[in-house]
PDB file of C-alpha atoms in Angstrom:
ATOM      1  CA  MET A   1      -0.007   0.012   0.010  1.00 74.00           C
ATOM      2  CA  LEU A   2       2.820   2.361   0.909  1.00 75.00           C
ATOM      3  CA  ALA A   3       4.520   1.678  -2.385  1.00 78.00           C
ATOM      4  CA  TYR A   4       1.293   2.566  -4.198  1.00 82.00           C
ATOM      5  CA  ALA A   5       0.886   5.744  -2.211  1.00 84.00           C
ATOM      6  CA  ARG A   6       4.450   6.768  -2.934  1.00 82.00           C
ATOM      7  CA  LEU A   7       4.025   6.198  -6.684  1.00 85.00           C
ATOM      8  CA  VAL A   8       0.790   8.191  -6.739  1.00 88.00           C
ATOM      9  CA  LEU A   9       2.479  11.014  -4.897  1.00 88.00           C
ATOM     10  CA  ILE A  10       5.439  11.071  -7.311  1.00 87.00           C
ATOM     11  CA  CYS A  11       3.094  11.105 -10.311  1.00 89.00           C
ATOM     12  CA  LEU A  12       1.004  13.875  -8.710  1.00 90.00           C
ATOM     13  CA  LEU A  13       4.114  16.055  -8.109  1.00 89.00           C
ATOM     14  CA  LEU A  14       5.368  15.439 -11.648  1.00 88.00           C
ATOM     15  CA  PHE A  15       1.971  16.342 -13.056  1.00 89.00           C
ATOM     16  CA  LEU A  16       1.731  19.520 -11.029  1.00 87.00           C
ATOM     17  CA  ALA A  17       5.256  20.513 -12.083  1.00 84.00           C
ATOM     18  CA  LEU A  18       4.369  19.981 -15.721  1.00 84.00           C
ATOM     19  CA  THR A  19       1.029  21.759 -15.671  1.00 85.00           C
ATOM     20  CA  GLU A  20       2.016  24.526 -13.224  1.00 79.00           C
ATOM     21  CA  ASN A  21      -1.534  24.823 -11.963  1.00 79.00           C
ATOM     22  CA  VAL A  22      -2.373  24.082  -8.321  1.00 80.00           C
ATOM     23  CA  GLU A  23      -6.136  24.482  -8.483  1.00 85.00           C
ATOM     24  CA  LEU A  24      -8.090  21.755  -6.700  1.00 89.00           C
ATOM     25  CA  SER A  25      -9.486  20.362  -9.966  1.00 90.00           C
ATOM     26  CA  ASN A  26      -6.030  19.966 -11.373  1.00 89.00           C
ATOM     27  CA  ILE A  27      -4.750  18.252  -8.218  1.00 89.00           C
ATOM     28  CA  VAL A  28      -7.662  15.806  -8.381  1.00 91.00           C
ATOM     29  CA  LEU A  29      -6.928  15.126 -12.000  1.00 91.00           C
ATOM     30  CA  GLY A  30      -3.275  14.550 -11.196  1.00 90.00           C
ATOM     31  CA  ALA A  31      -4.142  12.180  -8.374  1.00 91.00           C
ATOM     32  CA  LEU A  32      -6.482  10.212 -10.660  1.00 92.00           C
ATOM     33  CA  ILE A  33      -3.730   9.876 -13.264  1.00 91.00           C
ATOM     34  CA  GLY A  34      -1.309   8.809 -10.547  1.00 90.00           C
ATOM     35  CA  ILE A  35      -3.753   6.127  -9.321  1.00 90.00           C
ATOM     36  CA  LEU A  36      -4.168   4.928 -12.911  1.00 92.00           C
ATOM     37  CA  VAL A  37      -0.418   4.671 -13.360  1.00 89.00           C
ATOM     38  CA  ALA A  38      -0.105   2.838 -10.017  1.00 88.00           C
ATOM     39  CA  VAL A  39      -2.834   0.358 -10.943  1.00 88.00           C
ATOM     40  CA  ILE A  40      -1.127  -0.349 -14.265  1.00 90.00           C
ATOM     41  CA  LEU A  41       2.431  -0.569 -12.957  1.00 85.00           C
ATOM     42  CA  LYS A  42       1.631  -2.457  -9.699  1.00 82.00           C
ATOM     43  CA  PRO A  43       4.759  -1.426  -7.751  1.00 78.00           C
ATOM     44  CA  ALA A  44       6.294  -4.220  -5.679  1.00 75.00           C
ATOM     45  CA  PRO A  45       5.839  -3.758  -1.937  1.00 70.00           C
ATOM     46  CA  GLU A  46       9.139  -2.898  -0.315  1.00 66.00           C
ATOM     47  CA  SER A  47      10.171  -1.992   3.149  1.00 60.00           C
ATOM     48  CA  LEU A  48      10.589   1.687   3.438  1.00 60.00           C
ATOM     49  CA  SER A  49      10.109   3.644   6.592  1.00 63.00           C
ATOM     50  CA  ILE A  50       8.835   7.187   6.505  1.00 66.00           C
ATOM     51  CA  ARG A  51      11.076   8.075   9.444  1.00 69.00           C
ATOM     52  CA  ARG A  52      14.146   7.543   7.290  1.00 72.00           C
ATOM     53  CA  LEU A  53      12.859   9.820   4.534  1.00 75.00           C
ATOM     54  CA  PRO A  54      14.386  13.139   5.820  1.00 80.00           C
ATOM     55  CA  VAL A  55      17.786  11.508   6.228  1.00 83.00           C
ATOM     56  CA  ALA A  56      17.581   9.921   2.800  1.00 80.00           C
ATOM     57  CA  LEU A  57      16.531  13.269   1.222  1.00 83.00           C
ATOM     58  CA  PHE A  58      19.355  15.076   3.029  1.00 87.00           C
ATOM     59  CA  ASN A  59      21.809  12.500   1.775  1.00 86.00           C
ATOM     60  CA  LEU A  60      20.410  12.789  -1.741  1.00 85.00           C
ATOM     61  CA  ALA A  61      20.943  16.588  -1.631  1.00 89.00           C
ATOM     62  CA  ARG A  62      24.517  16.050  -0.389  1.00 89.00           C
ATOM     63  CA  TYR A  63      25.161  13.475  -3.133  1.00 88.00           C
ATOM     64  CA  THR A  64      23.733  15.861  -5.762  1.00 88.00           C
ATOM     65  CA  ALA A  65      25.947  18.726  -4.515  1.00 91.00           C
ATOM     66  CA  TRP A  66      29.060  16.501  -4.623  1.00 89.00           C
ATOM     67  CA  LEU A  67      28.074  15.383  -8.144  1.00 87.00           C
ATOM     68  CA  ALA A  68      27.660  18.987  -9.296  1.00 88.00           C
ATOM     69  CA  VAL A  69      31.113  19.914  -8.037  1.00 90.00           C
ATOM     70  CA  ASP A  70      32.587  16.806  -9.700  1.00 87.00           C
ATOM     71  CA  ILE A  71      30.816  17.653 -12.981  1.00 86.00           C
ATOM     72  CA  ILE A  72      32.111  21.233 -13.045  1.00 87.00           C
ATOM     73  CA  ARG A  73      35.690  20.226 -12.112  1.00 87.00           C
ATOM     74  CA  ASN A  74      35.849  17.515 -14.747  1.00 86.00           C
ATOM     75  CA  GLY A  75      34.089  19.791 -17.295  1.00 86.00           C
ATOM     76  CA  ILE A  76      36.922  22.337 -16.966  1.00 87.00           C
ATOM     77  CA  ARG A  77      39.534  19.580 -17.194  1.00 87.00           C
ATOM     78  CA  VAL A  78      38.011  18.195 -20.385  1.00 86.00           C
ATOM     79  CA  ALA A  79      37.637  21.701 -21.861  1.00 87.00           C
ATOM     80  CA  ARG A  80      41.348  22.260 -21.231  1.00 87.00           C
ATOM     81  CA  ILE A  81      42.198  18.982 -22.963  1.00 86.00           C
ATOM     82  CA  VAL A  82      40.053  19.772 -25.969  1.00 86.00           C
ATOM     83  CA  LEU A  83      41.410  23.328 -26.391  1.00 87.00           C
ATOM     84  CA  ASP A  84      45.012  22.304 -25.970  1.00 84.00           C
ATOM     85  CA  PRO A  85      46.746  22.538 -29.352  1.00 85.00           C
ATOM     86  CA  LYS A  86      48.538  19.246 -28.735  1.00 83.00           C
ATOM     87  CA  LEU A  87      45.276  17.425 -27.729  1.00 81.00           C
ATOM     88  CA  PRO A  88      46.888  15.504 -24.887  1.00 83.00           C
ATOM     89  CA  ILE A  89      44.434  12.574 -24.629  1.00 83.00           C
ATOM     90  CA  ARG A  90      45.277   9.139 -23.328  1.00 85.00           C
ATOM     91  CA  PRO A  91      42.047   7.271 -24.019  1.00 86.00           C
ATOM     92  CA  GLY A  92      41.373   3.833 -22.658  1.00 85.00           C
ATOM     93  CA  ILE A  93      38.939   1.604 -20.806  1.00 86.00           C
ATOM     94  CA  LEU A  94      39.334   1.258 -17.082  1.00 85.00           C
ATOM     95  CA  ALA A  95      37.599  -1.371 -14.899  1.00 86.00           C
ATOM     96  CA  ILE A  96      36.056   0.198 -11.835  1.00 84.00           C
ATOM     97  CA  LYS A  97      34.802  -2.146  -9.171  1.00 83.00           C
ATOM     98  CA  SER A  98      31.266  -1.205  -8.023  1.00 80.00           C
ATOM     99  CA  ASP A  99      30.358  -2.653  -4.652  1.00 77.00           C
ATOM    100  CA  MET A 100      26.705  -1.680  -4.832  1.00 77.00           C
ATOM    101  CA  LYS A 101      24.418  -4.576  -3.990  1.00 77.00           C
ATOM    102  CA  THR A 102      21.180  -3.656  -5.794  1.00 80.00           C
ATOM    103  CA  GLU A 103      20.682  -3.146  -9.490  1.00 81.00           C
ATOM    104  CA  LEU A 104      19.425   0.359  -8.813  1.00 80.00           C
ATOM    105  CA  GLY A 105      22.633   1.086  -6.905  1.00 82.00           C
ATOM    106  CA  ILE A 106      24.797  -0.159  -9.801  1.00 86.00           C
ATOM    107  CA  ALA A 107      22.725   1.860 -12.279  1.00 86.00           C
ATOM    108  CA  LEU A 108      23.036   5.038 -10.179  1.00 85.00           C
ATOM    109  CA  ASN A 109      26.751   4.420  -9.797  1.00 86.00           C
ATOM    110  CA  ALA A 110      27.170   4.039 -13.594  1.00 88.00           C
ATOM    111  CA  HIS A 111      25.089   7.152 -14.119  1.00 88.00           C
ATOM    112  CA  ALA A 112      27.215   9.165 -11.695  1.00 87.00           C
ATOM    113  CA  ILE A 113      30.373   8.152 -13.580  1.00 87.00           C
ATOM    114  CA  THR A 114      28.873   8.751 -17.038  1.00 89.00           C
ATOM    115  CA  VAL A 115      27.384  12.160 -16.224  1.00 87.00           C
ATOM    116  CA  THR A 116      30.811  13.574 -15.368  1.00 86.00           C
ATOM    117  CA  PRO A 117      32.585  14.726 -18.516  1.00 84.00           C
ATOM    118  CA  GLY A 118      35.640  12.701 -19.483  1.00 83.00           C
ATOM    119  CA  GLU A 119      34.447   9.378 -18.064  1.00 86.00           C
ATOM    120  CA  GLN A 120      31.781   7.127 -19.505  1.00 88.00           C
ATOM    121  CA  VAL A 121      30.672   3.602 -18.666  1.00 88.00           C
ATOM    122  CA  VAL A 122      30.763   1.468 -21.791  1.00 87.00           C
ATOM    123  CA  GLU A 123      29.933  -1.880 -20.355  1.00 86.00           C
ATOM    124  CA  ILE A 124      28.683  -3.383 -17.072  1.00 85.00           C
ATOM    125  CA  GLY A 125      30.043  -6.778 -16.201  1.00 81.00           C
ATOM    126  CA  GLU A 126      28.090  -9.643 -14.572  1.00 78.00           C
ATOM    127  CA  ASP A 127      29.657  -8.899 -11.179  1.00 80.00           C
ATOM    128  CA  GLY A 128      28.837  -5.147 -11.415  1.00 78.00           C
ATOM    129  CA  THR A 129      32.237  -4.104 -12.666  1.00 84.00           C
ATOM    130  CA  LEU A 130      31.919  -0.824 -14.518  1.00 86.00           C
ATOM    131  CA  TYR A 131      34.108  -0.746 -17.632  1.00 88.00           C
ATOM    132  CA  THR A 132      34.663   2.967 -18.041  1.00 88.00           C
ATOM    133  CA  HIS A 133      36.081   4.740 -21.052  1.00 88.00           C
ATOM    134  CA  CYS A 134      38.166   7.704 -19.990  1.00 87.00           C
ATOM    135  CA  LEU A 135      39.640  10.562 -22.020  1.00 85.00           C
ATOM    136  CA  ASP A 136      42.731  10.474 -19.826  1.00 84.00           C
ATOM    137  CA  VAL A 137      42.865   6.971 -18.494  1.00 81.00           C
ATOM    138  CA  VAL A 138      46.114   7.494 -16.571  1.00 82.00           C
ATOM    139  CA  ALA A 139      44.795  10.395 -14.540  1.00 80.00           C
ATOM    140  CA  SER A 140      41.388   8.701 -14.073  1.00 80.00           C
ATOM    141  CA  ALA A 141      42.988   5.437 -12.898  1.00 78.00           C
ATOM    142  CA  ALA A 142      44.968   7.357 -10.266  1.00 81.00           C
ATOM    143  CA  GLY A 143      41.876   8.992  -8.798  1.00 78.00           C
ATOM    144  CA  ALA A 144      39.308   6.267  -9.531  1.00 78.00           C
ATOM    145  CA  GLU A 145      39.493   4.406  -6.238  1.00 80.00           C
ATOM    146  CA  ALA A 146      39.130   7.464  -4.027  1.00 82.00           C
ATOM    147  CA  ALA A 147      36.273   8.854  -6.130  1.00 82.00           C
ATOM    148  CA  GLN A 148      34.518   5.478  -6.035  1.00 82.00           C
ATOM    149  CA  ARG A 149      34.873   5.308  -2.284  1.00 84.00           C
ATOM    150  CA  THR A 150      33.310   8.760  -1.901  1.00 83.00           C
ATOM    151  CA  ARG A 151      30.470   7.890  -4.306  1.00 83.00           C
ATOM    152  CA  ARG A 152      29.764   4.652  -2.467  1.00 82.00           C
ATOM    153  CA  ARG A 153      29.707   6.329   0.959  1.00 83.00           C
ATOM    154  CA  LEU A 154      27.310   9.035  -0.251  1.00 82.00           C
ATOM    155  CA  MET A 155      25.045   6.574  -2.011  1.00 80.00           C
ATOM    156  CA  GLU A 156      24.856   4.211   0.973  1.00 79.00           C
ATOM    157  CA  GLY A 157      23.493   7.183   2.925  1.00 77.00           C
ATOM    158  CA  ILE A 158      20.552   7.334   0.477  1.00 76.00           C
ATOM    159  CA  PHE A 159      19.645   3.669   0.430  1.00 72.00           C
ATOM    160  CA  GLU A 160      20.295   2.378   3.928  1.00 64.00           C
TER     161      GLU A 160
ATOM    162  CA  MET B   1      17.149  44.271  -6.809  1.00 81.00           C
ATOM    163  CA  LEU B   2      16.518  40.541  -6.605  1.00 81.00           C
ATOM    164  CA  GLU B   3      15.311  40.635 -10.201  1.00 83.00           C
ATOM    165  CA  THR B   4      18.553  42.299 -11.343  1.00 88.00           C
ATOM    166  CA  ILE B   5      20.652  39.626  -9.583  1.00 89.00           C
ATOM    167  CA  ALA B   6      18.573  36.866 -11.094  1.00 87.00           C
ATOM    168  CA  TYR B   7      18.903  38.480 -14.512  1.00 89.00           C
ATOM    169  CA  ALA B   8      22.677  38.838 -14.185  1.00 91.00           C
ATOM    170  CA  ALA B   9      22.948  35.206 -13.078  1.00 91.00           C
ATOM    171  CA  ALA B  10      20.835  34.183 -16.091  1.00 91.00           C
ATOM    172  CA  ILE B  11      23.176  36.076 -18.444  1.00 93.00           C
ATOM    173  CA  LEU B  12      26.189  34.436 -16.836  1.00 93.00           C
ATOM    174  CA  ALA B  13      24.550  30.992 -17.232  1.00 92.00           C
ATOM    175  CA  VAL B  14      23.858  31.692 -20.927  1.00 93.00           C
ATOM    176  CA  VAL B  15      27.421  32.768 -21.534  1.00 93.00           C
ATOM    177  CA  VAL B  16      29.000  29.813 -19.683  1.00 91.00           C
ATOM    178  CA  GLY B  17      26.583  27.351 -21.262  1.00 91.00           C
ATOM    179  CA  THR B  18      27.246  28.649 -24.754  1.00 92.00           C
ATOM    180  CA  LEU B  19      31.061  28.543 -24.176  1.00 91.00           C
ATOM    181  CA  PHE B  20      30.872  24.958 -22.977  1.00 89.00           C
ATOM    182  CA  SER B  21      28.713  24.069 -26.016  1.00 90.00           C
ATOM    183  CA  ILE B  22      31.309  25.638 -28.308  1.00 91.00           C
ATOM    184  CA  VAL B  23      34.096  23.714 -26.599  1.00 89.00           C
ATOM    185  CA  GLY B  24      32.007  20.528 -26.892  1.00 89.00           C
ATOM    186  CA  ILE B  25      31.560  21.055 -30.657  1.00 90.00           C
ATOM    187  CA  ILE B  26      35.282  21.797 -31.108  1.00 90.00           C
ATOM    188  CA  GLY B  27      35.976  18.538 -29.231  1.00 88.00           C
ATOM    189  CA  LEU B  28      33.523  16.678 -31.507  1.00 89.00           C
ATOM    190  CA  VAL B  29      35.557  17.814 -34.519  1.00 89.00           C
ATOM    191  CA  ARG B  30      39.022  17.387 -33.043  1.00 88.00           C
ATOM    192  CA  LEU B  31      38.808  14.148 -31.148  1.00 86.00           C
ATOM    193  CA  PRO B  32      39.726  10.986 -33.056  1.00 85.00           C
ATOM    194  CA  ASP B  33      37.107   8.267 -32.512  1.00 87.00           C
ATOM    195  CA  VAL B  34      33.519   7.583 -31.444  1.00 88.00           C
ATOM    196  CA  TYR B  35      34.301   7.011 -27.749  1.00 87.00           C
ATOM    197  CA  THR B  36      36.236  10.240 -27.193  1.00 88.00           C
ATOM    198  CA  ARG B  37      33.760  12.156 -29.292  1.00 88.00           C
ATOM    199  CA  LEU B  38      30.953  10.915 -27.008  1.00 88.00           C
ATOM    200  CA  HIS B  39      32.670  12.720 -24.125  1.00 86.00           C
ATOM    201  CA  ALA B  40      32.595  15.981 -26.053  1.00 86.00           C
ATOM    202  CA  ALA B  41      28.978  15.484 -27.153  1.00 85.00           C
ATOM    203  CA  GLY B  42      27.925  14.600 -23.647  1.00 82.00           C
ATOM    204  CA  LYS B  43      29.389  17.880 -22.426  1.00 81.00           C
ATOM    205  CA  VAL B  44      27.080  19.864 -24.683  1.00 83.00           C
ATOM    206  CA  SER B  45      24.068  18.126 -23.177  1.00 79.00           C
ATOM    207  CA  THR B  46      25.136  18.384 -19.503  1.00 79.00           C
ATOM    208  CA  PHE B  47      26.554  21.938 -19.559  1.00 83.00           C
ATOM    209  CA  GLY B  48      24.973  23.513 -22.629  1.00 86.00           C
ATOM    210  CA  VAL B  49      21.366  22.424 -22.272  1.00 88.00           C
ATOM    211  CA  ALA B  50      21.302  22.397 -18.454  1.00 87.00           C
ATOM    212  CA  LEU B  51      22.797  25.909 -18.128  1.00 89.00           C
ATOM    213  CA  LEU B  52      20.471  27.319 -20.770  1.00 90.00           C
ATOM    214  CA  ALA B  53      17.529  25.830 -18.863  1.00 90.00           C
ATOM    215  CA  VAL B  54      18.927  27.354 -15.639  1.00 89.00           C
ATOM    216  CA  ALA B  55      19.042  30.701 -17.420  1.00 91.00           C
ATOM    217  CA  ALA B  56      15.406  30.307 -18.560  1.00 89.00           C
ATOM    218  CA  VAL B  57      14.369  29.393 -15.003  1.00 89.00           C
ATOM    219  CA  LEU B  58      16.124  32.506 -13.596  1.00 88.00           C
ATOM    220  CA  ALA B  59      15.111  34.968 -16.253  1.00 86.00           C
ATOM    221  CA  VAL B  60      11.490  34.015 -17.004  1.00 81.00           C
ATOM    222  CA  PRO B  61       9.174  34.242 -14.035  1.00 74.00           C
ATOM    223  CA  TYR B  62       6.803  31.489 -15.137  1.00 75.00           C
ATOM    224  CA  ALA B  63       7.484  27.916 -16.231  1.00 76.00           C
ATOM    225  CA  TRP B  64      10.311  27.491 -13.650  1.00 82.00           C
ATOM    226  CA  SER B  65       9.085  24.090 -12.487  1.00 84.00           C
ATOM    227  CA  ARG B  66       9.050  22.863 -16.070  1.00 85.00           C
ATOM    228  CA  GLY B  67      12.573  24.123 -16.479  1.00 86.00           C
ATOM    229  CA  LEU B  68      13.782  22.319 -13.414  1.00 86.00           C
ATOM    230  CA  LEU B  69      12.116  19.153 -14.558  1.00 87.00           C
ATOM    231  CA  LEU B  70      13.828  19.548 -17.950  1.00 88.00           C
ATOM    232  CA  ILE B  71      17.204  19.891 -16.249  1.00 88.00           C
ATOM    233  CA  VAL B  72      16.642  16.743 -14.184  1.00 87.00           C
ATOM    234  CA  LEU B  73      15.434  14.752 -17.208  1.00 88.00           C
ATOM    235  CA  VAL B  74      18.353  15.883 -19.406  1.00 88.00           C
ATOM    236  CA  LEU B  75      20.865  14.984 -16.707  1.00 87.00           C
ATOM    237  CA  LEU B  76      19.160  11.575 -16.221  1.00 87.00           C
ATOM    238  CA  ALA B  77      18.694  10.667 -19.869  1.00 88.00           C
ATOM    239  CA  GLY B  78      21.849  12.063 -21.488  1.00 87.00           C
ATOM    240  CA  PRO B  79      24.288   9.627 -19.827  1.00 89.00           C
ATOM    241  CA  VAL B  80      22.061   6.684 -20.659  1.00 90.00           C
ATOM    242  CA  VAL B  81      22.082   7.609 -24.349  1.00 89.00           C
ATOM    243  CA  SER B  82      25.869   7.996 -24.524  1.00 89.00           C
ATOM    244  CA  HIS B  83      26.310   4.743 -22.602  1.00 90.00           C
ATOM    245  CA  VAL B  84      24.177   2.888 -25.130  1.00 90.00           C
ATOM    246  CA  ILE B  85      26.063   4.453 -28.086  1.00 90.00           C
ATOM    247  CA  GLY B  86      29.395   3.574 -26.519  1.00 89.00           C
ATOM    248  CA  SER B  87      28.278   0.055 -25.645  1.00 88.00           C
ATOM    249  CA  VAL B  88      26.980  -0.742 -29.095  1.00 87.00           C
ATOM    250  CA  ALA B  89      30.132   0.777 -30.723  1.00 87.00           C
ATOM    251  CA  TYR B  90      32.287  -1.509 -28.597  1.00 85.00           C
ATOM    252  CA  ARG B  91      30.207  -4.573 -29.313  1.00 83.00           C
ATOM    253  CA  THR B  92      30.177  -3.945 -33.056  1.00 82.00           C
ATOM    254  CA  GLY B  93      33.947  -3.731 -32.873  1.00 79.00           C
ATOM    255  CA  VAL B  94      34.562  -0.072 -33.545  1.00 80.00           C
ATOM    256  CA  PRO B  95      38.314   0.337 -32.745  1.00 81.00           C
ATOM    257  CA  MET B  96      39.630   2.807 -30.193  1.00 81.00           C
ATOM    258  CA  ARG B  97      42.238   5.065 -31.674  1.00 81.00           C
ATOM    259  CA  GLY B  98      45.367   5.553 -29.650  1.00 76.00           C
ATOM    260  CA  ALA B  99      44.090   3.508 -26.709  1.00 75.00           C
ATOM    261  CA  VAL B 100      46.539   3.318 -23.804  1.00 76.00           C
ATOM    262  CA  ARG B 101      44.701   0.662 -21.902  1.00 78.00           C
ATOM    263  CA  ASP B 102      41.733  -1.653 -22.378  1.00 78.00           C
ATOM    264  CA  ASP B 103      40.490  -3.581 -19.406  1.00 77.00           C
ATOM    265  CA  LEU B 104      37.426  -4.722 -21.318  1.00 75.00           C
ATOM    266  CA  ALA B 105      39.379  -6.523 -24.091  1.00 75.00           C
ATOM    267  CA  GLY B 106      38.125 -10.061 -24.534  1.00 72.00           C
ATOM    268  CA  ARG B 107      35.445  -9.795 -21.865  1.00 71.00           C
ATOM    269  CA  ILE B 108      32.390  -9.240 -24.115  1.00 70.00           C
ATOM    270  CA  SER B 109      30.649 -12.608 -24.422  1.00 66.00           C
ATOM    271  CA  PRO B 110      30.838 -13.801 -28.066  1.00 65.00           C
ATOM    272  CA  ALA B 111      27.100 -14.549 -28.176  1.00 65.00           C
ATOM    273  CA  SER B 112      26.031 -11.006 -27.337  1.00 66.00           C
ATOM    274  CA  ARG B 113      28.643  -9.527 -29.659  1.00 66.00           C
ATOM    275  CA  ASP B 114      27.453 -11.698 -32.567  1.00 70.00           C
ATOM    276  CA  ALA B 115      23.847 -10.759 -31.866  1.00 70.00           C
ATOM    277  CA  VAL B 116      24.595  -7.078 -32.089  1.00 68.00           C
ATOM    278  CA  ARG B 117      26.689  -7.617 -35.194  1.00 70.00           C
ATOM    279  CA  ALA B 118      23.932  -9.579 -36.861  1.00 74.00           C
ATOM    280  CA  MET B 119      21.469  -6.789 -36.119  1.00 72.00           C
ATOM    281  CA  HIS B 120      23.913  -4.292 -37.509  1.00 68.00           C
ATOM    282  CA  GLU B 121      24.366  -6.225 -40.724  1.00 75.00           C
ATOM    283  CA  GLN B 122      20.626  -6.695 -41.151  1.00 75.00           C
ATOM    284  CA  GLU B 123      20.138  -2.940 -40.984  1.00 71.00           C
ATOM    285  CA  GLN B 124      22.754  -2.351 -43.679  1.00 67.00           C
ATOM    286  CA  VAL B 125      21.102  -4.733 -46.137  1.00 62.00           C
TER     287      VAL B 125
END
């Protein structure tokens, strides 16, 4: 039931964001659409406690902020590489071990790597290893482990 | 006062977003192969589109929630697209130019590689 309620709420918020109209009739319409989506999708019941929600949201905000800083830093790094007359790229594929347990965790991890410029997950192995193509594989390999540890710590705060 | 600050921030976002888009396009032209070019193209979507949407949210008083939603969706979908392009390129055997290191070499299962290749050939016929 809780999973249904959550899905309806998410759909309602999305609908309100899209229509930008918070009249009662529009809210009712959004809720009805949300219920329709929930009935069609049948979300699996999962254990989630409402008490953990503020902590999870706070950790999500912290993770987003860290990701934004990482994106900007790597964006400037890639811009410098591209604009350098010598084009100093050392491309290659690097295996990064992802210790996330759930599929959603692995997907989020791969997304976090891919969204930063200069690194991109090309393939995901059976054991969750992320094969990442890097513009500068030497520099990325040097910093990969520390970055992965930070990512993992921040993401664990969201899920557990 | 607040409006002026928001407007100045919007102008800054437009300028920075456009600069990063230009750099991304330069990279698209200069870089040697599909994998490295994906990095440059991905930058246009993360910086270019997202910053232009930020500018729109700051400068235009209405439609801000739609703008934020657009940013979130672009940041969620862009990496997925470039991952798929890179993955298919690797499976169809597009070579990496000047690769220093390849941890993935020989790890793609032959069955899945052949399946992608067969699809590719079918499309060309």
